[in-house]
JSON list of C-alpha atoms in Angstrom, two decimals:
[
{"chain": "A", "resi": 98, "resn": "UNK", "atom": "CA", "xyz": [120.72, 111.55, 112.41]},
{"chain": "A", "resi": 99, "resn": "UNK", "atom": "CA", "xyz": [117.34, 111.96, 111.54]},
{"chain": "A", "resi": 100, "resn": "UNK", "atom": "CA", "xyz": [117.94, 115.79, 110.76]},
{"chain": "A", "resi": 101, "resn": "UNK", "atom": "CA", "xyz": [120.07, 114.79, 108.83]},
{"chain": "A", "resi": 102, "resn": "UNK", "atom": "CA", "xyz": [117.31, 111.89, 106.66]},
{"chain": "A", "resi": 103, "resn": "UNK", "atom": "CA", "xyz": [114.95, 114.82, 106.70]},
{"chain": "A", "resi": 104, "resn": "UNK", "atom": "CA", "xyz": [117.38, 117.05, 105.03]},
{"chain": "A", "resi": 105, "resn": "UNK", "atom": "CA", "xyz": [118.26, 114.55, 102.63]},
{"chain": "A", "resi": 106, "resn": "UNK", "atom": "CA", "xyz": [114.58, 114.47, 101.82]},
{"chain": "A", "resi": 107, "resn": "UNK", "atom": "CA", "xyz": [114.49, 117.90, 100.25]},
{"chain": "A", "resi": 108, "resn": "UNK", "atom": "CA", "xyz": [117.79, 117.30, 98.10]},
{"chain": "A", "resi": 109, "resn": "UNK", "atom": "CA", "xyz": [117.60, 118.33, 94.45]},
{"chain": "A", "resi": 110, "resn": "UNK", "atom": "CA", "xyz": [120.23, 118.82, 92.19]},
{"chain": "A", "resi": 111, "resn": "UNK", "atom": "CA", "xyz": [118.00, 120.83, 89.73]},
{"chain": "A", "resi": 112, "resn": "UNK", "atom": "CA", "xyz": [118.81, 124.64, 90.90]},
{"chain": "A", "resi": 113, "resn": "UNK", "atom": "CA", "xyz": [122.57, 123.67, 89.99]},
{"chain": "A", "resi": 114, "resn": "UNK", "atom": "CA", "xyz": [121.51, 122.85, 86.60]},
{"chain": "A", "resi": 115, "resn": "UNK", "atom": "CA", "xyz": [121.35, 125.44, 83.89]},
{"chain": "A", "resi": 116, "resn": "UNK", "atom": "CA", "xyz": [117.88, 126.27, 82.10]},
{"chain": "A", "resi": 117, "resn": "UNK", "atom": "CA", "xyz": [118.36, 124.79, 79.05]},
{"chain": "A", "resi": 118, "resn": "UNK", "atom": "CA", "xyz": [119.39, 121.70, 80.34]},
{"chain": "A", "resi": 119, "resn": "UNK", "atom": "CA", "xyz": [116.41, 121.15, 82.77]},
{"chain": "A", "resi": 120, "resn": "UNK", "atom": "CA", "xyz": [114.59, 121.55, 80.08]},
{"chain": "A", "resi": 121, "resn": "UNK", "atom": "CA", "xyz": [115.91, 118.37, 78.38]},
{"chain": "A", "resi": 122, "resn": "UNK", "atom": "CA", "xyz": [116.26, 116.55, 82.22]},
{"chain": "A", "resi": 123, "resn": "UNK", "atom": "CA", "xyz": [112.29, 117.49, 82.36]},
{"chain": "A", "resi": 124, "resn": "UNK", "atom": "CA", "xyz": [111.65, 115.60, 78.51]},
{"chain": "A", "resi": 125, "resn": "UNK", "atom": "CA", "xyz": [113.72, 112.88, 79.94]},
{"chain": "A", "resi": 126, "resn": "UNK", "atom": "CA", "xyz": [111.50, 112.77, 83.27]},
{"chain": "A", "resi": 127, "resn": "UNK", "atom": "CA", "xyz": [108.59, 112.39, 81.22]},
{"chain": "A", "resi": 128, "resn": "UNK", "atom": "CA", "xyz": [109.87, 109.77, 78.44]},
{"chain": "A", "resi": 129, "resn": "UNK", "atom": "CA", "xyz": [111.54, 107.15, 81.31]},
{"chain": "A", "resi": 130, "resn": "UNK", "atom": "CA", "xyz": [110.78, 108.25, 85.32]},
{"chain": "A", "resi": 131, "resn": "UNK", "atom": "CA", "xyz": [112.92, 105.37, 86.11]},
{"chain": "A", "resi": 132, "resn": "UNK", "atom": "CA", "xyz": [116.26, 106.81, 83.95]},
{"chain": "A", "resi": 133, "resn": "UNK", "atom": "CA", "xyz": [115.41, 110.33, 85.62]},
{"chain": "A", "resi": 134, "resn": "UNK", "atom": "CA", "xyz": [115.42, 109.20, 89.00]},
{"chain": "A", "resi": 135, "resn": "UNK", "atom": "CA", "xyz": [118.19, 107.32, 88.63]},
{"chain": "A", "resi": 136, "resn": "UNK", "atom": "CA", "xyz": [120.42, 110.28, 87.40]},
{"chain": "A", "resi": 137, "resn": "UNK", "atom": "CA", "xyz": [119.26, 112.26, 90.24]},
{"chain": "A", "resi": 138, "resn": "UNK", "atom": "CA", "xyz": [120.01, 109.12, 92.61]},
{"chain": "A", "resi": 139, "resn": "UNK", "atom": "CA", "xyz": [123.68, 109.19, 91.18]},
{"chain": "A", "resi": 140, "resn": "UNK", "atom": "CA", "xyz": [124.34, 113.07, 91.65]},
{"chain": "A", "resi": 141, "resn": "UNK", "atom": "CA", "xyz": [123.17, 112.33, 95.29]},
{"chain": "A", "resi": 142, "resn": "UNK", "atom": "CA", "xyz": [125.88, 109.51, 95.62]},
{"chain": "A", "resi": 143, "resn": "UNK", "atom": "CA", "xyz": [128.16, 111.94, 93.86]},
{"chain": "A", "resi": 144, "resn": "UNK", "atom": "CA", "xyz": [127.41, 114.60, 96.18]},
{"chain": "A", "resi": 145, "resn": "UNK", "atom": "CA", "xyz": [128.08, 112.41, 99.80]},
{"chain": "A", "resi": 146, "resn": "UNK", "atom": "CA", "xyz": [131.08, 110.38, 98.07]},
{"chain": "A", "resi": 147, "resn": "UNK", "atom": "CA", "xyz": [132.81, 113.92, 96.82]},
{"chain": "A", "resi": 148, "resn": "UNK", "atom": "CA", "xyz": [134.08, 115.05, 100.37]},
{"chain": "A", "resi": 149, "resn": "UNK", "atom": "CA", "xyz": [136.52, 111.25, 100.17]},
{"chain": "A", "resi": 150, "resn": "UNK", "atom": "CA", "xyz": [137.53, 112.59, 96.97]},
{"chain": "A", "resi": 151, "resn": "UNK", "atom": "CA", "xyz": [139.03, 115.71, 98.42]},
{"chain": "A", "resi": 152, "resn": "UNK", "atom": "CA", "xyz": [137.47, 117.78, 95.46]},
{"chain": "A", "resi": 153, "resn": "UNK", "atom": "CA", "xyz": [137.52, 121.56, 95.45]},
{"chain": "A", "resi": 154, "resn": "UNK", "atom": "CA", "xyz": [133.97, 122.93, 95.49]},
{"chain": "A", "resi": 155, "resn": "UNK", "atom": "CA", "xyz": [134.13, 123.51, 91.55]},
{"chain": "A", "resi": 156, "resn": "UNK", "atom": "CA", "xyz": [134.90, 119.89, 90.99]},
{"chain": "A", "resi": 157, "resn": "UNK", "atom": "CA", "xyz": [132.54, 118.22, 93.05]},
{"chain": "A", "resi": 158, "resn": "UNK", "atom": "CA", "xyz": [129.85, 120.57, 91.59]},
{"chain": "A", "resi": 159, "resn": "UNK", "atom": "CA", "xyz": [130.83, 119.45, 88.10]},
{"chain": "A", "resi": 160, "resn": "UNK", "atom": "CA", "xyz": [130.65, 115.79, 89.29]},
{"chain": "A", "resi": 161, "resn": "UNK", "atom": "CA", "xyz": [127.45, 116.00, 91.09]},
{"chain": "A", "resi": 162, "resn": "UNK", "atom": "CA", "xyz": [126.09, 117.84, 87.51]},
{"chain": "A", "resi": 163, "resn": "UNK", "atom": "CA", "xyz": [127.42, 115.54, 85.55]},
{"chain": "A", "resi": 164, "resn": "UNK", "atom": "CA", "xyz": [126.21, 112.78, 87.68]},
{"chain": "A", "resi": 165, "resn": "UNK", "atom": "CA", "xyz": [122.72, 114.33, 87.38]},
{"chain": "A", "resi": 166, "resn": "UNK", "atom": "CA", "xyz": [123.20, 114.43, 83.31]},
{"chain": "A", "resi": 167, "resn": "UNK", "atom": "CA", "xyz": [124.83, 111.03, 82.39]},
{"chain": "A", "resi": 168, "resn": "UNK", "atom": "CA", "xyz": [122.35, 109.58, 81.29]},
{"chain": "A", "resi": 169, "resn": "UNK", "atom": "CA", "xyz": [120.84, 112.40, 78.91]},
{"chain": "A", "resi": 170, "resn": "UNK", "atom": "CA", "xyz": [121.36, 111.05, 75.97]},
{"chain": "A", "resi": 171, "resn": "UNK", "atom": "CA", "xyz": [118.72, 108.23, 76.66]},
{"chain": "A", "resi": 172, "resn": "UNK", "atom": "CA", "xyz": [116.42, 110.77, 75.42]},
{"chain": "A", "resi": 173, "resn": "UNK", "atom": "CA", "xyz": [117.26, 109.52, 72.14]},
{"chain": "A", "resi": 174, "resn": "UNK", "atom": "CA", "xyz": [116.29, 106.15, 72.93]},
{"chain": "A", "resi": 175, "resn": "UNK", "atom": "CA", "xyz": [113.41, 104.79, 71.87]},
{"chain": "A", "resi": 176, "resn": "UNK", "atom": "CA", "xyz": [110.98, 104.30, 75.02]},
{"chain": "A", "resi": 177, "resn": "UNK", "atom": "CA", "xyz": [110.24, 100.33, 74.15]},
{"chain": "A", "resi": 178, "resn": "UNK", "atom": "CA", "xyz": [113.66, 99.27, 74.73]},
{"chain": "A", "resi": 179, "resn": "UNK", "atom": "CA", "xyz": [114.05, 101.42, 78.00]},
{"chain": "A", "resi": 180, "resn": "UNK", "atom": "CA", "xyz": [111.39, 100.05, 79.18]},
{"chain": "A", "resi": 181, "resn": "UNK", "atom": "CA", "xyz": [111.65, 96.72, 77.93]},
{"chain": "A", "resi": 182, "resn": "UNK", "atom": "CA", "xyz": [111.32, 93.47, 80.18]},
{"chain": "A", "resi": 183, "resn": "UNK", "atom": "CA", "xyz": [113.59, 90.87, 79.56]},
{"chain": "A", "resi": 184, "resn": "UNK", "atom": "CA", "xyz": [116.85, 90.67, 78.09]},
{"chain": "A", "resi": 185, "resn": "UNK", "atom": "CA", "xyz": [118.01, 92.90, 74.59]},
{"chain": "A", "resi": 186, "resn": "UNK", "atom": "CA", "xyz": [118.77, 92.23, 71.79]},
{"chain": "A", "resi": 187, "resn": "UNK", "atom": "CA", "xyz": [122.17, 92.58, 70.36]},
{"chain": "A", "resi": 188, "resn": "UNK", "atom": "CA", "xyz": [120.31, 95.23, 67.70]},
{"chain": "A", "resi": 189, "resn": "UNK", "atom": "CA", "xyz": [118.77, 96.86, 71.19]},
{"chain": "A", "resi": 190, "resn": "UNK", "atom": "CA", "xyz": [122.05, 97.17, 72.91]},
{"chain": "A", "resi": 191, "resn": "UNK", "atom": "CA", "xyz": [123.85, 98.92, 69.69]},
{"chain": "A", "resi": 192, "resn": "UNK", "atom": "CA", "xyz": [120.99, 101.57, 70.05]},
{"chain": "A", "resi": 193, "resn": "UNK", "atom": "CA", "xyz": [121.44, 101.79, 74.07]},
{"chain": "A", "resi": 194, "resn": "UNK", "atom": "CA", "xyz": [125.30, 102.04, 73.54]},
{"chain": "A", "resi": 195, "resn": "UNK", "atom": "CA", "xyz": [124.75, 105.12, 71.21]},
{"chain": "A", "resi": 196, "resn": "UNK", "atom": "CA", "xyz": [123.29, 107.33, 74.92]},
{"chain": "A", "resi": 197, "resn": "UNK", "atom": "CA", "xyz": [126.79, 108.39, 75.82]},
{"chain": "A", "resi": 198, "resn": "UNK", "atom": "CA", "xyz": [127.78, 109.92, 72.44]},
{"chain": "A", "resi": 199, "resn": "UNK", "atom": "CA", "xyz": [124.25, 111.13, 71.73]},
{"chain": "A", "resi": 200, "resn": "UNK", "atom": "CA", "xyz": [124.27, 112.92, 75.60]},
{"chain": "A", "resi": 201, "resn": "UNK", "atom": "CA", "xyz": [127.81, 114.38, 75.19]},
{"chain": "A", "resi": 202, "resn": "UNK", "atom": "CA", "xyz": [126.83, 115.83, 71.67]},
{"chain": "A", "resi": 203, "resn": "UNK", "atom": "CA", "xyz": [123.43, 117.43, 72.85]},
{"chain": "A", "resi": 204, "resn": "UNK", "atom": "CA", "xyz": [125.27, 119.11, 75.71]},
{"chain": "A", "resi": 205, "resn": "UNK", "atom": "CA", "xyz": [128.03, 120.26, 73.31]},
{"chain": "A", "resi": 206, "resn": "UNK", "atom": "CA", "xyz": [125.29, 122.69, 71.56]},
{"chain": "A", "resi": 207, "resn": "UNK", "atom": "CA", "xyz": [125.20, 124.63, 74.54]},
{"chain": "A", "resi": 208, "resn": "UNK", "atom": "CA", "xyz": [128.13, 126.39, 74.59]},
{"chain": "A", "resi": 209, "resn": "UNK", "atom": "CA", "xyz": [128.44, 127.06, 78.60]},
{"chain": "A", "resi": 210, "resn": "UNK", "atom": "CA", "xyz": [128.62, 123.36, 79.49]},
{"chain": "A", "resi": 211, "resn": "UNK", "atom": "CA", "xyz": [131.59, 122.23, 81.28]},
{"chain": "A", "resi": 212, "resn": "UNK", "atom": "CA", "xyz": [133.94, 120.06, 78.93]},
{"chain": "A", "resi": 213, "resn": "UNK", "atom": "CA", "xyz": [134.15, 117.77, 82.42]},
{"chain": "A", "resi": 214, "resn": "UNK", "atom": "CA", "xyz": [130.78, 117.40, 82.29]},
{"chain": "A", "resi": 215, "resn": "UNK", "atom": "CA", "xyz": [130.60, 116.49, 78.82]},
{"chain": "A", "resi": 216, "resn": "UNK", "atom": "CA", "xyz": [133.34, 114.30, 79.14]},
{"chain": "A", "resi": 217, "resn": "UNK", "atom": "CA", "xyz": [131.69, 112.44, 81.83]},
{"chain": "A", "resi": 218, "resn": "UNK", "atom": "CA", "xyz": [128.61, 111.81, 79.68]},
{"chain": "A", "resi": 219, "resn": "UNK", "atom": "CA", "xyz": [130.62, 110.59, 76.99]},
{"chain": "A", "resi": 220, "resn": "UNK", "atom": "CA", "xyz": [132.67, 108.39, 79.47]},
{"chain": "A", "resi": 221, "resn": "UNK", "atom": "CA", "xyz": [131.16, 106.92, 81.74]},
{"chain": "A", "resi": 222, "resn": "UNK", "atom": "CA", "xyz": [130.63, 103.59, 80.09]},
{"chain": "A", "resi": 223, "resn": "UNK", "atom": "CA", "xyz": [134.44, 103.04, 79.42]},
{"chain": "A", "resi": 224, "resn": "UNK", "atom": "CA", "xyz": [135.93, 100.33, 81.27]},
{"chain": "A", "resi": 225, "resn": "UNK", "atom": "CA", "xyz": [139.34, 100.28, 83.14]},
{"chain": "A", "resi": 226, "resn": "UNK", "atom": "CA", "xyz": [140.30, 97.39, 80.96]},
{"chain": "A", "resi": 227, "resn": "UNK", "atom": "CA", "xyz": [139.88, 99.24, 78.01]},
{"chain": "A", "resi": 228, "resn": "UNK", "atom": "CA", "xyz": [136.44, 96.93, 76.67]},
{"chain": "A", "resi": 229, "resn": "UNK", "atom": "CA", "xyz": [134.34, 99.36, 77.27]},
{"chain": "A", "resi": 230, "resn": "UNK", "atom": "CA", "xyz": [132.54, 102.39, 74.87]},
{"chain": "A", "resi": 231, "resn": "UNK", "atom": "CA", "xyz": [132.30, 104.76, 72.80]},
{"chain": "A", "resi": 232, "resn": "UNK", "atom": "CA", "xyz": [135.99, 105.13, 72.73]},
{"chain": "A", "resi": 233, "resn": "UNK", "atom": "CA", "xyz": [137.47, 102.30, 73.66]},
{"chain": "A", "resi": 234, "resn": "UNK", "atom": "CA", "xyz": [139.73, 104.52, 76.69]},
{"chain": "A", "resi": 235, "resn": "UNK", "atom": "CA", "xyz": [141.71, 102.98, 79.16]},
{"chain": "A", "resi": 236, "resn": "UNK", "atom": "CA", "xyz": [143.29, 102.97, 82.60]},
{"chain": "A", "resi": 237, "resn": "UNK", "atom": "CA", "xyz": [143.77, 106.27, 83.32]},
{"chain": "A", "resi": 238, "resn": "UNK", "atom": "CA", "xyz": [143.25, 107.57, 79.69]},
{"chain": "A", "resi": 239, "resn": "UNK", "atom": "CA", "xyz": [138.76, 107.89, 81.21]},
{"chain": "A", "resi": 240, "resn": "UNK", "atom": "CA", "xyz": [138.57, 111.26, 82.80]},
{"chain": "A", "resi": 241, "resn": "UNK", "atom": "CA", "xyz": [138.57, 110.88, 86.79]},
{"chain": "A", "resi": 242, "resn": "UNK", "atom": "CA", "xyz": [135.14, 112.05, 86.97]},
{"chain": "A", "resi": 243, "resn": "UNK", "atom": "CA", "xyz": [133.74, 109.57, 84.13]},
{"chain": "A", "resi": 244, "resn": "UNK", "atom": "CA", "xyz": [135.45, 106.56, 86.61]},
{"chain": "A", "resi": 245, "resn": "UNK", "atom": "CA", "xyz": [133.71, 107.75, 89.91]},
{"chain": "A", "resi": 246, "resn": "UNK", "atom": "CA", "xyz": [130.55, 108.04, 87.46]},
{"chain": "A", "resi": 247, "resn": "UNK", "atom": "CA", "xyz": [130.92, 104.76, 86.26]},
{"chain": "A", "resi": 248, "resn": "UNK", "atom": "CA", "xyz": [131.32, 103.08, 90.12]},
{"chain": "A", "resi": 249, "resn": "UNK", "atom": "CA", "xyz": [128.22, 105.20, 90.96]},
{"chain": "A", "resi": 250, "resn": "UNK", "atom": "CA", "xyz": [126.14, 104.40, 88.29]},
{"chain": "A", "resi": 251, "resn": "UNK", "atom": "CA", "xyz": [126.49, 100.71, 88.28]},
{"chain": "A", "resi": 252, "resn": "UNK", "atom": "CA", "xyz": [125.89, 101.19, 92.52]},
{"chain": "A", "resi": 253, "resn": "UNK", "atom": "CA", "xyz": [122.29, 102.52, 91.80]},
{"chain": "A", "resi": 254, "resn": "UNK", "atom": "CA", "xyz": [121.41, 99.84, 89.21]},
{"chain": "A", "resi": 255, "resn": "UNK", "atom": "CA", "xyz": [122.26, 96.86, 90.92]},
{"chain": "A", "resi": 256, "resn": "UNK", "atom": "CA", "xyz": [120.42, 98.09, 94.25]},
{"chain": "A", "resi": 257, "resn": "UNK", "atom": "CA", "xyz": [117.38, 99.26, 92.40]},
{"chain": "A", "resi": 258, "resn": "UNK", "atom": "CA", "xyz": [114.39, 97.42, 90.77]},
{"chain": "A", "resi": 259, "resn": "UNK", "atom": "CA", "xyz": [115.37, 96.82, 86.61]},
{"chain": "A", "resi": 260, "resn": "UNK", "atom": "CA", "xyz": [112.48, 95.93, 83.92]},
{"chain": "A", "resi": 261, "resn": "UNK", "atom": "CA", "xyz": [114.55, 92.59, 83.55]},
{"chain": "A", "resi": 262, "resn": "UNK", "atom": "CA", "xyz": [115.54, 92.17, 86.95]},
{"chain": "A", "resi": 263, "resn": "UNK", "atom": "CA", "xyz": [115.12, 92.11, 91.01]},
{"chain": "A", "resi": 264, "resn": "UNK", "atom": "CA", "xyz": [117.65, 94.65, 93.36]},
{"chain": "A", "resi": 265, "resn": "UNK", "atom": "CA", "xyz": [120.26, 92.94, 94.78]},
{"chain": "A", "resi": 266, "resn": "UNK", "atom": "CA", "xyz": [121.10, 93.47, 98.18]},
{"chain": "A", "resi": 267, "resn": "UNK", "atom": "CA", "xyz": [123.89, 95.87, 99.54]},
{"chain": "A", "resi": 268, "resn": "UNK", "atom": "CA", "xyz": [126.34, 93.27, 100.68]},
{"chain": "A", "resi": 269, "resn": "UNK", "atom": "CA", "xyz": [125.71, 91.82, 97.15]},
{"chain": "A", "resi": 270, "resn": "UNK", "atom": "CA", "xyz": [126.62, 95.28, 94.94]},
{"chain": "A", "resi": 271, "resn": "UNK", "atom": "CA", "xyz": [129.50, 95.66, 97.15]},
{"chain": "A", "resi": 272, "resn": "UNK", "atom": "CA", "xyz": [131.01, 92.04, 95.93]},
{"chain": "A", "resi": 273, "resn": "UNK", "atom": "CA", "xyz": [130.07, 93.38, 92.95]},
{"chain": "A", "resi": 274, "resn": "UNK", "atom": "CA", "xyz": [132.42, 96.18, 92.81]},
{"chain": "A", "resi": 275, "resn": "UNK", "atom": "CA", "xyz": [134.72, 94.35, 94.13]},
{"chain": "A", "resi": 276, "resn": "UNK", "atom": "CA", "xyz": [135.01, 91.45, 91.50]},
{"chain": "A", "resi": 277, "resn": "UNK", "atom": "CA", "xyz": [135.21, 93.94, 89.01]},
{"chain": "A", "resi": 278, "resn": "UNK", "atom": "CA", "xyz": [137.49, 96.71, 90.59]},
{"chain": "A", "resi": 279, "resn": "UNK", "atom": "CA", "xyz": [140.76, 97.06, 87.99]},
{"chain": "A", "resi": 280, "resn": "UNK", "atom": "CA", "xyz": [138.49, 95.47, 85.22]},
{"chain": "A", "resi": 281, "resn": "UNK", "atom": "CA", "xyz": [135.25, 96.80, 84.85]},
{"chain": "A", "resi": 282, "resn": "UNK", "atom": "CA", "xyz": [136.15, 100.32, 87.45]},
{"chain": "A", "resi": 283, "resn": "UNK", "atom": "CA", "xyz": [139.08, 102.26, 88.86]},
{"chain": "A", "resi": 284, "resn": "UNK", "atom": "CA", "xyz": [139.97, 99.89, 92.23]},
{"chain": "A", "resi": 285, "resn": "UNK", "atom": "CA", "xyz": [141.54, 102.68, 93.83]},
{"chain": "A", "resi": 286, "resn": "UNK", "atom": "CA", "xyz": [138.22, 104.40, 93.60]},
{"chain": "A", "resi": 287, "resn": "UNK", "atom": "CA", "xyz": [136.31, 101.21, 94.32]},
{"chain": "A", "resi": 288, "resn": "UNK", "atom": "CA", "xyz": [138.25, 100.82, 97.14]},
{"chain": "A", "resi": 289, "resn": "UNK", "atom": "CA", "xyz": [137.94, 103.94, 98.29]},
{"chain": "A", "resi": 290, "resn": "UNK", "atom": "CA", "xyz": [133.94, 104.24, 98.06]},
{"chain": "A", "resi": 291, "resn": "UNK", "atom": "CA", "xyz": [133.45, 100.78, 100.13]},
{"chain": "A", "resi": 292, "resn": "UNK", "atom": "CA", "xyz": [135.31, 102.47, 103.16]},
{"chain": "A", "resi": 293, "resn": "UNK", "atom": "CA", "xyz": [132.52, 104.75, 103.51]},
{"chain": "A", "resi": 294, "resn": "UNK", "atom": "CA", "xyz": [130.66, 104.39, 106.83]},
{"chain": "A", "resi": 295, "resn": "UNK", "atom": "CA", "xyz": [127.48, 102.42, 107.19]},
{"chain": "A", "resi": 296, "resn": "UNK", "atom": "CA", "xyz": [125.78, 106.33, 107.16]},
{"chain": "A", "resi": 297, "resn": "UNK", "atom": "CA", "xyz": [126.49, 106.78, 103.65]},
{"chain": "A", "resi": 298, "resn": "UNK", "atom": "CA", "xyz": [124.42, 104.00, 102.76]},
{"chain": "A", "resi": 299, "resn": "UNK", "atom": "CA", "xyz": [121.43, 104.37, 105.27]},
{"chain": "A", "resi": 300, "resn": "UNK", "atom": "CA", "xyz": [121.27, 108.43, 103.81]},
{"chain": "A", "resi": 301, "resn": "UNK", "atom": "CA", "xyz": [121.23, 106.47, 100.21]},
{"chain": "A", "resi": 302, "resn": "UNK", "atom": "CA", "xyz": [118.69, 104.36, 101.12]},
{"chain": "A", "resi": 303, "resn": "UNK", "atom": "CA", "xyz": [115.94, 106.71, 102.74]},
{"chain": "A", "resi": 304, "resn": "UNK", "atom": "CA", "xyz": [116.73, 109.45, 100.23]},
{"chain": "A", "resi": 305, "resn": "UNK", "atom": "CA", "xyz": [115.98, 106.51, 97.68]},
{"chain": "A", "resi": 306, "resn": "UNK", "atom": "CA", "xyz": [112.20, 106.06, 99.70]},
{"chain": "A", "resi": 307, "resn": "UNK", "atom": "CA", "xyz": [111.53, 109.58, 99.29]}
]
């Protein structure tokens, strides 16, 4: 097992990722740490909840890209409400809610992106229930890969330090997901991710100390 930790600790989804793109990842890294290593934190979920998934090796890639990329579009955001402590405002949260159409868009100017991937930038913040954004998609109408994104994503932020907020534990994200599986997230998929072992989550947690 720890072989395993140690080789977690070199992990970086960056060689997958096309020049151009780093380029933009590396602006992002600079502007908001926190938003950077949370993308690569999600493409590192991505990567150790794809085998579950059964995805071919060209689809996991894509998610574990995509993962990396979701939240590209922050770029745009101004760095005083990403960084912000304390609640938003409901003129703050407009702005934040434009990073999915503002990511997709950016990666659509370079012509060999994946559409998946794209799609997954664009969808991640859709909501089984149909309330979520940009486009309002529901059920199965979110791309597959934009679902497991969305499950991911809200993983990392609840077990990770926010500017307006303390980690919760892992029994508590897990409740979490549940409450909101066929609402908020894909329960199948919910479901699916909390029947990972006990080692997927010890990996997460000393790759996140790294």
């Amino acid at each position: 097992m720890k072989r395993l930790y140690e080789a977690d600790m070199e992990w970086d989804v960056r060689p997958s990722i096309k020049a151009e793109t780093i380029h933009w990842m590396n602006s992002l890294e600079i502007k908001s740490p926190r938003t950077y290593q949370h993308g690569v934190r999600v493409a590192f979920l991505a990567e150790k909840f794809a085998p579950a998934l059964q995805l071919d090796n060209s689809e996991k890639e894509m998610l574990i890209r995509g993962c990396f990329l979701h939240d590209i579009g922050k770029l745009f955001v101004p760095s005083r409400i990403l960084e912000q402590e304390g609640p938003l405002s409901d003129q703050q949260w407009k702005i934040i809610k434009l990073h999915p159409e503002l990511g997709a868009e950016l990666l659509l100017e370079q012509v060999y992106t994946e559409q998946g991937i794209v799609d997954l930038v664009k969808h991640h913040h859709e909501r089984w229930d149909g309330n979520g954004y940009p486009s309002g998609l529901k059920g199965k109408e979110i791309p597959f890969q934009a679902r497991v994104c969305a499950i991911l994503d809200a993983f990392d932020c609840m077990l990770t330090t926010r500017s307006y907020r303390k980690p919760v534990t892992f029994e508590e994200a897990k409740t979490e997901l549940i409450l909101h599986k066929n609402k908020q997230f894909d329960g199948e998929i919910v479901d699916l991710f909390l029947s990972l072992s006990e080692q997927m989550s010890d990996l997460y947690y000393f790759f996140r100390k790294r």
